Tab-separated table of C-alpha atoms in Angstrom:
chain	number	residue	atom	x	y	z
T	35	UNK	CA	9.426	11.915	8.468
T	36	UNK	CA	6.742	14.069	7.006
T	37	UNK	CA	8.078	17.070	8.519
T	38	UNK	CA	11.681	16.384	7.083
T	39	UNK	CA	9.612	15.535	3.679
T	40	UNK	CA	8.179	18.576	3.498
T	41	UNK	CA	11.602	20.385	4.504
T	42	UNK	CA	13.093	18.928	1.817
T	43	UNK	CA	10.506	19.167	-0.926
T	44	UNK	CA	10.116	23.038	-0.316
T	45	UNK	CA	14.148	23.127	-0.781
T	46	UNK	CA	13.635	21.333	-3.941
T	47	UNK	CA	10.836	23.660	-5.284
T	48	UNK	CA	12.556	26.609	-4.300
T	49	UNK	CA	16.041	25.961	-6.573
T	50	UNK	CA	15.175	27.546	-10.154
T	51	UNK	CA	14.286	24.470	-12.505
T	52	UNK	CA	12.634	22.185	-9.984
T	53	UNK	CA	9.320	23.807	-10.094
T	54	UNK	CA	7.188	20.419	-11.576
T	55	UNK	CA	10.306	17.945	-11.140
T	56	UNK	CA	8.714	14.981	-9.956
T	57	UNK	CA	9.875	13.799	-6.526
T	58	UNK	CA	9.846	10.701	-5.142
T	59	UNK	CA	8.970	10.808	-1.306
T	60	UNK	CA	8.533	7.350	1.371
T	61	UNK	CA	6.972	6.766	4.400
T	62	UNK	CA	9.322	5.865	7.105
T	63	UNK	CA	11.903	3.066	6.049
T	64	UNK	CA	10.552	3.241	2.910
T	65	UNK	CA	8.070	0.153	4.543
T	66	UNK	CA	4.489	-0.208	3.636
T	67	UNK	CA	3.635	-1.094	7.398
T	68	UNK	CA	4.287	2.303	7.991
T	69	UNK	CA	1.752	3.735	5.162
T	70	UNK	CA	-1.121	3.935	7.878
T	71	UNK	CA	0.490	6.875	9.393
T	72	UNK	CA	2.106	8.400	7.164
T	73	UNK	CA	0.731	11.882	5.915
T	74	UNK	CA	2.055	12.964	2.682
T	75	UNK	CA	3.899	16.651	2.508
T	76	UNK	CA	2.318	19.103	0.501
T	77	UNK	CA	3.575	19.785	-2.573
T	78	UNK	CA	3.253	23.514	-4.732
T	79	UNK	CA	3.801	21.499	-8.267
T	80	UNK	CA	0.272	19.789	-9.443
T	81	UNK	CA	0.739	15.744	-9.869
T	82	UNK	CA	4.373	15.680	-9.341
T	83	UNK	CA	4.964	13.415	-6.080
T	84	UNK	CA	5.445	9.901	-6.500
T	85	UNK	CA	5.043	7.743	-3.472
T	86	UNK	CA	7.550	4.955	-2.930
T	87	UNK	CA	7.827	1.938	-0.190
T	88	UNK	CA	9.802	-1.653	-0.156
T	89	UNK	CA	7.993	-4.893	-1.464
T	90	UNK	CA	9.685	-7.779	0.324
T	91	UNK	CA	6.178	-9.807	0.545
T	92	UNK	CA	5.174	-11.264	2.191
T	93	UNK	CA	8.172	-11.481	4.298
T	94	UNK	CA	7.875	-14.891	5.452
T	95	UNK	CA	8.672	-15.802	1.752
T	96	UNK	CA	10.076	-13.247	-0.092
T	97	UNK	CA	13.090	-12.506	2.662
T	98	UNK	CA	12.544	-14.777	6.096
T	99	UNK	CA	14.903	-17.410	6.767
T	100	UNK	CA	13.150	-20.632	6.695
T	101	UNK	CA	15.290	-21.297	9.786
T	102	UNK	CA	13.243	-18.682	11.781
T	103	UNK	CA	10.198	-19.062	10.564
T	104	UNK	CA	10.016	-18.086	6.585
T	105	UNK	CA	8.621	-20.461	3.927
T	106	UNK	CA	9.975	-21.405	0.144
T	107	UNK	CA	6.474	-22.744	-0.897
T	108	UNK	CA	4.864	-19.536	-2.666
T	109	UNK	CA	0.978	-19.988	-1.582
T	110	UNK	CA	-2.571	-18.957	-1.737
T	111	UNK	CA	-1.799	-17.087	1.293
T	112	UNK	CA	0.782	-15.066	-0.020
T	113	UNK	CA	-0.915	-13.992	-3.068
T	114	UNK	CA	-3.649	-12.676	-1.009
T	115	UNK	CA	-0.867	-11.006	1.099
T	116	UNK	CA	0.404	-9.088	-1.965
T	117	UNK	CA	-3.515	-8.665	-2.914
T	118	UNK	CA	-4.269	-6.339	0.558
T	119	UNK	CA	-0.844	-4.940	0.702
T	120	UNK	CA	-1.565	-3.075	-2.928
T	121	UNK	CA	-4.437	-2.441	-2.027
T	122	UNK	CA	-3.979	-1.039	1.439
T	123	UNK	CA	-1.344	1.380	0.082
T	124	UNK	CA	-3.274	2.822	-3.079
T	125	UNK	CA	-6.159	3.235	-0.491
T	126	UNK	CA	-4.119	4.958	2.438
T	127	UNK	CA	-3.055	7.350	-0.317
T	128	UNK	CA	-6.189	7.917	-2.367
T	129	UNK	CA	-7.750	8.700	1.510
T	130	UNK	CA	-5.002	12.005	1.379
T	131	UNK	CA	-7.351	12.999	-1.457
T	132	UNK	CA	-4.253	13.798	-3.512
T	133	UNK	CA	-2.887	12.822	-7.038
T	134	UNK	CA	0.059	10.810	-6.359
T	135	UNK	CA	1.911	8.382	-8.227
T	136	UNK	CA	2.962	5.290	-6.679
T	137	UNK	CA	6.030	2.909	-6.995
T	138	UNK	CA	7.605	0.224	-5.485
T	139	UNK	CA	11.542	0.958	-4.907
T	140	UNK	CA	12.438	-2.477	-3.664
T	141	UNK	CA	11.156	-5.743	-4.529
T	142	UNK	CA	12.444	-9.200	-4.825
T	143	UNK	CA	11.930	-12.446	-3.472
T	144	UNK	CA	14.845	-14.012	-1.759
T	145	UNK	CA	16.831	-17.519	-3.458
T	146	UNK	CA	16.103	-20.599	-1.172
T	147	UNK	CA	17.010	-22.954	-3.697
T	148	UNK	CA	12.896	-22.880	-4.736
T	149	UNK	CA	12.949	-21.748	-8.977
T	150	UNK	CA	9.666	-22.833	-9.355
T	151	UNK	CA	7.559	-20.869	-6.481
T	152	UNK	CA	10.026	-17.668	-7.360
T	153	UNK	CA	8.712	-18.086	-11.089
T	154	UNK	CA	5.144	-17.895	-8.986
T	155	UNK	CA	5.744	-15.049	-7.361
T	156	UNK	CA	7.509	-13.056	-10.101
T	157	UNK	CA	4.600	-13.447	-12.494
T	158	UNK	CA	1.938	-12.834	-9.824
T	159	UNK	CA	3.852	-9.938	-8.000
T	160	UNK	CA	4.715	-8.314	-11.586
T	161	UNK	CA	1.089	-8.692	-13.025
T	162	UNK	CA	-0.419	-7.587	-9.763
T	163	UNK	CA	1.941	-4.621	-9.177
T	164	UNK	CA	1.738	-3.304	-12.607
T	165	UNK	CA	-1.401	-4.173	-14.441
T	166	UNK	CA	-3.855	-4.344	-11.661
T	167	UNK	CA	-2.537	-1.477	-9.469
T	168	UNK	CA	-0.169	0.749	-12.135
T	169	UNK	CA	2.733	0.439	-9.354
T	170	UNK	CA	5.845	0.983	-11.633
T	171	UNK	CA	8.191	-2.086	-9.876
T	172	UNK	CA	11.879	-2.028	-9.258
T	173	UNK	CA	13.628	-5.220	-8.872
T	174	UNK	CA	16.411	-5.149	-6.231
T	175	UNK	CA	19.422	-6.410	-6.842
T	176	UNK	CA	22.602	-7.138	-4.080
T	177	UNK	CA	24.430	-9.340	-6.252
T	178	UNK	CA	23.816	-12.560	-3.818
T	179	UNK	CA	22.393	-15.266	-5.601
T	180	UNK	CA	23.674	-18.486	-3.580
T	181	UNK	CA	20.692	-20.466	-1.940
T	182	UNK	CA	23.364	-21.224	0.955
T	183	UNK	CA	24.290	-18.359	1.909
T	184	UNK	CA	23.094	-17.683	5.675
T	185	UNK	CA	22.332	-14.098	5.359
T	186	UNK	CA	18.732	-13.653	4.419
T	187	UNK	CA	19.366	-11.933	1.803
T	188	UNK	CA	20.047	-13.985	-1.792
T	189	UNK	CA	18.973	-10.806	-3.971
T	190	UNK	CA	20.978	-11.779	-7.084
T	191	UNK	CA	19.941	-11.304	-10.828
T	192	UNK	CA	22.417	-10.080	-12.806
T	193	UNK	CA	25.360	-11.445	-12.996
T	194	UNK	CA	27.959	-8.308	-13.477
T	195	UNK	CA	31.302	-10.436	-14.891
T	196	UNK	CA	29.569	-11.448	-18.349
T	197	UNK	CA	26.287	-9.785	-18.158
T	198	UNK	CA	23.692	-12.581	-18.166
T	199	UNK	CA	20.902	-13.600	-15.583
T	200	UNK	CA	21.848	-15.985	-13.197
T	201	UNK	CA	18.172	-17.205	-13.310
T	202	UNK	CA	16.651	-15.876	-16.690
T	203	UNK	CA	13.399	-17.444	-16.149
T	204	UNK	CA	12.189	-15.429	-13.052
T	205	UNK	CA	13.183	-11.609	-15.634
T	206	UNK	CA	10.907	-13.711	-18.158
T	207	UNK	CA	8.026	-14.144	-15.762
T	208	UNK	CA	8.173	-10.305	-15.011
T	209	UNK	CA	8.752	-9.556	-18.586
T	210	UNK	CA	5.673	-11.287	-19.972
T	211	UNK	CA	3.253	-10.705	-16.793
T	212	UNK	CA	3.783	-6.717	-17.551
T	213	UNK	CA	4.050	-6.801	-21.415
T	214	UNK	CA	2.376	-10.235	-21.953
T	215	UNK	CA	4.818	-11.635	-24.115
Protein backbone atom coordinates (compact mmCIF):
# COMPACT_ATOMS: atom_id res chain seq x y z
CA UNK A 1 0.00 0.00 0.00
CA UNK A 2 2.80 2.36 0.74
CA UNK A 3 4.30 1.88 -2.51
CA UNK A 4 0.92 2.66 -4.37
CA UNK A 5 0.73 5.72 -1.69
CA UNK A 6 3.65 7.08 -2.68
CA UNK A 7 2.77 6.47 -6.53
CA UNK A 8 -0.05 8.33 -6.12
CA UNK A 9 1.04 11.20 -3.92
CA UNK A 10 4.02 12.03 -6.36
CA UNK A 11 1.14 12.13 -9.23
CA UNK A 12 -0.65 14.49 -7.07
CA UNK A 13 2.38 16.81 -6.38
CA UNK A 14 3.42 16.78 -9.78
CA UNK A 15 -0.13 18.35 -11.42
CA UNK A 16 0.39 22.33 -11.21
CA UNK A 17 -1.73 23.52 -8.07
CA UNK A 18 -1.29 20.51 -5.81
CA UNK A 19 2.02 21.48 -4.51
CA UNK A 20 0.83 21.87 -0.43
CA UNK A 21 -2.80 20.31 -1.08
CA UNK A 22 -3.26 18.31 1.84
CA UNK A 23 -3.76 14.60 1.17
CA UNK A 24 -5.33 12.22 3.02
CA UNK A 25 -3.45 8.76 2.87
CA UNK A 26 -4.57 5.09 5.02
CA UNK A 27 -2.92 2.21 5.97
CA UNK A 28 -4.29 -0.84 4.40
CA UNK A 29 -8.23 -1.07 4.63
CA UNK A 30 -8.16 2.04 6.06
CA UNK A 31 -7.94 -0.35 9.61
CA UNK A 32 -5.98 0.69 12.59
CA UNK A 33 -4.79 -3.05 13.10
CA UNK A 34 -2.85 -2.47 10.24
CA UNK A 35 -1.04 0.90 11.61
CA UNK A 36 1.92 -1.30 13.03
CA UNK A 37 3.19 -1.83 9.62
CA UNK A 38 2.37 0.64 7.85
CA UNK A 39 5.20 3.15 6.72
CA UNK A 40 3.98 6.43 5.64
CA UNK A 41 5.05 7.71 1.87
CA UNK A 42 7.11 10.59 1.72
CA UNK A 43 5.73 13.58 0.93
CA UNK A 44 7.71 16.93 -0.96
CA UNK A 45 4.91 19.47 0.66
CA UNK A 46 5.87 20.28 4.56
CA UNK A 47 2.78 19.22 7.02
CA UNK A 48 0.39 18.38 4.37
CA UNK A 49 -0.47 14.49 4.87
CA UNK A 50 -3.22 13.60 6.96
CA UNK A 51 -3.41 10.06 8.15
CA UNK A 52 -6.79 8.35 8.13
CA UNK A 53 -8.09 4.71 9.46
CA UNK A 54 -11.78 3.24 10.45
CA UNK A 55 -13.05 3.49 14.17
CA UNK A 56 -15.54 0.66 14.57
CA UNK A 57 -14.36 0.05 18.41
CA UNK A 58 -14.10 -1.90 19.81
CA UNK A 59 -15.66 -4.21 17.42
CA UNK A 60 -17.31 -6.46 19.71
CA UNK A 61 -19.61 -3.40 20.44
CA UNK A 62 -19.50 -0.91 18.05
CA UNK A 63 -20.24 -3.49 14.89
CA UNK A 64 -20.27 -7.44 16.17
CA UNK A 65 -23.41 -9.20 16.13
CA UNK A 66 -24.31 -10.10 19.57
CA UNK A 67 -25.27 -13.41 17.92
CA UNK A 68 -21.52 -14.17 17.25
CA UNK A 69 -20.04 -12.89 19.91
CA UNK A 70 -20.52 -8.83 20.12
CA UNK A 71 -21.93 -7.06 23.21
CA UNK A 72 -24.66 -3.98 23.57
CA UNK A 73 -23.44 -3.17 27.17
CA UNK A 74 -20.79 -0.25 26.49
CA UNK A 75 -18.05 -1.07 29.38
CA UNK A 76 -14.97 -0.24 31.25
CA UNK A 77 -13.35 -2.48 28.88
CA UNK A 78 -14.23 -0.78 25.92
CA UNK A 79 -13.30 2.59 26.97
CA UNK A 80 -9.91 1.38 27.66
CA UNK A 81 -10.09 -0.25 24.16
CA UNK A 82 -10.68 3.17 22.52
CA UNK A 83 -7.99 4.55 25.22
CA UNK A 84 -4.87 2.20 23.55
CA UNK A 85 -6.29 2.25 20.13
CA UNK A 86 -5.70 6.35 20.06
CA UNK A 87 -3.02 5.99 21.53
CA UNK A 88 -1.35 3.21 19.62
CA UNK A 89 -2.02 5.09 16.35
CA UNK A 90 -0.73 8.72 17.34
CA UNK A 91 2.34 6.71 18.66
CA UNK A 92 2.97 4.40 15.49
CA UNK A 93 2.93 7.71 13.63
CA UNK A 94 4.83 10.10 15.87
CA UNK A 95 7.63 6.90 15.75
CA UNK A 96 7.83 7.94 11.58
CA UNK A 97 9.22 11.14 13.11
CA UNK A 98 6.96 13.06 10.74
CA UNK A 99 4.28 15.88 11.07
CA UNK A 100 1.14 14.28 10.18
CA UNK A 101 -2.31 15.00 10.84
CA UNK A 102 -4.56 12.38 11.88
CA UNK A 103 -8.33 11.56 11.34
CA UNK A 104 -10.70 9.07 11.75
CA UNK A 105 -12.77 8.43 8.33
CA UNK A 106 -15.24 5.99 9.77
CA UNK A 107 -16.74 5.76 13.04
CA UNK A 108 -19.98 4.71 14.50
CA UNK A 109 -21.31 2.35 16.81
CA UNK A 110 -23.82 -0.05 15.46
CA UNK A 111 -28.00 0.12 16.71
CA UNK A 112 -28.79 -3.03 18.88
CA UNK A 113 -31.74 -1.58 20.28
CA UNK A 114 -29.17 -0.22 23.37
CA UNK A 115 -29.79 4.13 23.35
CA UNK A 116 -28.34 4.40 26.50
CA UNK A 117 -24.71 2.60 26.16
CA UNK A 118 -24.61 4.32 22.40
CA UNK A 119 -25.13 7.77 24.31
CA UNK A 120 -21.88 6.19 26.35
CA UNK A 121 -19.94 5.62 23.71
CA UNK A 122 -20.72 8.72 21.60
CA UNK A 123 -19.71 11.07 24.39
CA UNK A 124 -16.63 9.04 25.39
CA UNK A 125 -15.50 8.18 21.74
CA UNK A 126 -16.16 12.02 20.69
CA UNK A 127 -14.35 13.55 23.80
CA UNK A 128 -11.57 11.04 23.54
CA UNK A 129 -11.09 11.32 19.74
CA UNK A 130 -11.16 15.00 19.63
CA UNK A 131 -10.12 16.68 22.81
CA UNK A 132 -7.67 14.25 24.17
CA UNK A 133 -6.03 13.10 20.89
CA UNK A 134 -7.05 16.15 18.18
CA UNK A 135 -8.40 13.19 15.80
CA UNK A 136 -10.91 15.22 13.63
CA UNK A 137 -13.98 12.30 13.69
CA UNK A 138 -16.30 11.41 10.90
CA UNK A 139 -19.47 9.77 11.72
CA UNK A 140 -20.53 7.08 9.19
CA UNK A 141 -23.62 6.94 8.00
CA UNK A 142 -25.43 3.82 5.70
CA UNK A 143 -28.81 4.91 6.28
CA UNK A 144 -29.72 1.57 8.43
CA UNK A 145 -31.06 2.41 11.60
CA UNK A 146 -33.41 -0.72 12.48
CA UNK A 147 -32.12 -2.68 15.65
CA UNK A 148 -33.56 -5.88 13.71
CA UNK A 149 -32.04 -5.85 10.94
CA UNK A 150 -29.60 -9.01 10.65
CA UNK A 151 -26.83 -7.39 8.84
CA UNK A 152 -24.35 -6.04 11.29
CA UNK A 153 -24.48 -3.05 10.16
CA UNK A 154 -27.41 -0.48 11.72
CA UNK A 155 -25.28 2.76 10.75
CA UNK A 156 -28.27 5.14 10.54
CA UNK A 157 -28.41 8.89 11.66
CA UNK A 158 -29.94 10.94 9.42
CA UNK A 159 -32.93 10.37 8.27
CA UNK A 160 -32.83 11.69 4.39
CA UNK A 161 -36.98 11.96 3.69
CA UNK A 162 -37.51 14.98 6.24
CA UNK A 163 -34.10 15.68 7.44
CA UNK A 164 -34.13 14.94 11.18
CA UNK A 165 -32.05 12.43 13.39
CA UNK A 166 -33.52 9.28 13.88
CA UNK A 167 -31.80 9.29 17.35
CA UNK A 168 -30.94 13.05 18.17
CA UNK A 169 -29.54 12.28 21.45
CA UNK A 170 -26.42 10.21 20.39
CA UNK A 171 -25.43 13.87 17.59
CA UNK A 172 -26.01 15.69 21.10
CA UNK A 173 -23.55 13.56 23.01
CA UNK A 174 -20.92 14.20 20.18
CA UNK A 175 -21.95 17.74 19.92
CA UNK A 176 -21.38 18.70 23.55
CA UNK A 177 -18.33 16.16 24.30
CA UNK A 178 -16.34 18.22 21.38
CA UNK A 179 -17.78 21.77 21.96
CA UNK A 180 -19.03 21.22 25.57
CA UNK A 181 -22.30 22.52 25.16
Amino acid sequence: ITEYEQLALDTIRSVSGNENRYVVVPAYACSDATVADYTLPVDSASDKMIYSFHAYSPYTFAMQKNSEGGHSNFTADDKNSIAWQFKTVREVIDRQDKKVGIIIGEASASNKGNLSDREAWFEYFFDESYNKYGYATFLWDNGNPDPEADDGERHGYLNLSDNSWYFPTLIEKAHKSIYGE
